[in-house]
Amino acid sequence: YSNPTCAAGRHTITHLFEWKWTDIAQECERFLGPKGFCGVQISPPNENRVVTSPNRPWWERYQPVSYHLTTRSGNEEQFRDMVNRCNRVNVRIYVDAVINHMTGGGESGRGTGGTSFNPGSLQFPGVPFGPTDFNGGGQCQTGDGSIHNYGSANEVRNCRLVGLLDLMLGKDYVRQKVAGYMNHLISIGVGGFRVDAAKHMWPADLTNIFGRLSNLNTAYFPSGTRPFIFQEVIDMGGEAIGMSEYSGIGRVTNFIYGIKLAQVFRNQNQAKYLRNWGEQWGMPSTSDSVVFIDNHDNQRGHGGGGGVLTYRDSKRYKMATEFMLAHPYGFTRIMSSFSWNEANNWEGPPHNGDMSIKNVHVSGDGSCGDGWVCEHRWRQITNMVGFRNVVMGTSLAHWWDNGNYQIAFSRGNKGFIVINAQGSDLSTTLTTGLPSGTYCDVISGDYSNGRCTGSSISVGNDSRARFTISGSSQDPVIAIHIGAKI
Ligand code: LM2
Ligand code: CA
């Protein structure tokens, strides 16, 4: 399950957090397909609790009520249309699968699809799940049934995560219902899953459930293709449960990655140390790892959060993202946020008066408005997604650093990046590994059909080139590759 099911030549996904299916379908066609993105991580598509206090927080989508495909992002018909249209332009859909729990809390109510539920009596008729489908006193020994001690693996996996009713995934019927939900999505044509709260589920239960999954839909994928699965395991060390328990099953989300890069690009740890970035920094094997600078949780202090760079610190954020996309380690994911008031980290997506999610409007210059940040559309980031596609398969070479915060490296003989994180000017001649010629710097501009809107770099017959980057630049990076030769 560790093999991303991207179309050929594509290697990065973006998380279009809380977007509507109709907008994602359009974004695949007008942007993600043409720009070479592999796929989209979508918000949970299954019916969730309608939370009104606070009013419609983003996290209500992590409170399942049933596996019907009706949420604020759209209904099943819109979901099917999105999956089909995205696949048609070679962009995959990866579903955020919330399978550890159902909603908790006392009161009964109705979900986003109108289905009733009653957490007090453990009744979810929309599935259906009943009292014997949840972990209780027999499995979880804490007084209130919730998780308190992350030093106890049993407690983390069998008790309730923030009070959410914990599914008994060891039970055949529960496994069958969860696998049935995932297989429904596979039959529609999704490429795989981000598995929410994987740390809170036993590896053996996940192995069993994934073993029940069908191969991907042959309308879009080669026959016999297994779904791509990446498991959300928040492991920053010091707890009973670690990533290594899950990396044999599918990929794992690498939360150390963004924290460590934030330290470098905040000038708290010299960039020269990035020379051996990857496994040697105590991270999982590259082929087990999904990497990202921030995610929807830690950008707002949830999910082990804090300490990461976000769109709010745009200069450093772009630099860290550019480094990530240039470096061979891991399978890369770009966060695409909505803006929110930092004092209210529960705030849901941009919405209309009736609380329906706002359309994503794209302006003539390609930027988004109405509170949609669209980091995936920032030129420097989009163009590095293209860089990664071009250099894929090559290894890191021609490392250079100035002993401090200025670094450079090539990817084989296909691409070269120079990063000046020092705050003082850089002006030097470096060996790039690239064939001689004139290249477009894809950070300062765009390349198309032999034309470059940014600055250009000439590489001599000796493969050397002169680089000058002002320390005060908002984009103190130069990146060139063989797909953008003038
Ligand atoms: C995850 N990782 O393991 C998600 O990535 C994370 O965002 C989810 O929590 C969590 N698992 C459960 O799927 C989010 C959010 C929580 C929120 C839950 C449920 O970070 O704050 O909890 O979703 O919506 C909220 C309240 C909490 C309350 C709980 C249950 O913040 O105070 O606890 O709902 O009502 C009583
Ligand atoms: Ca659990």
CSV table of C-alpha atoms in Angstrom, one decimal, residues 18 52 106 154 165 274 388 478:
chain,number,residue,atom,x,y,z
A,18,GLU,CA,-12.6,21.7,3.2
A,52,THR,CA,-23.4,24.3,16.1
A,106,GLY,CA,-24.3,13.1,24.9
A,154,ASN,CA,-3.6,-0.1,25.1
A,165,LEU,CA,-16.8,6.7,20.5
A,274,LEU,CA,20.7,19.5,5.7
A,388,ARG,CA,10.3,17.4,-8.7
A,478,ILE,CA,17.1,30.0,-7.6
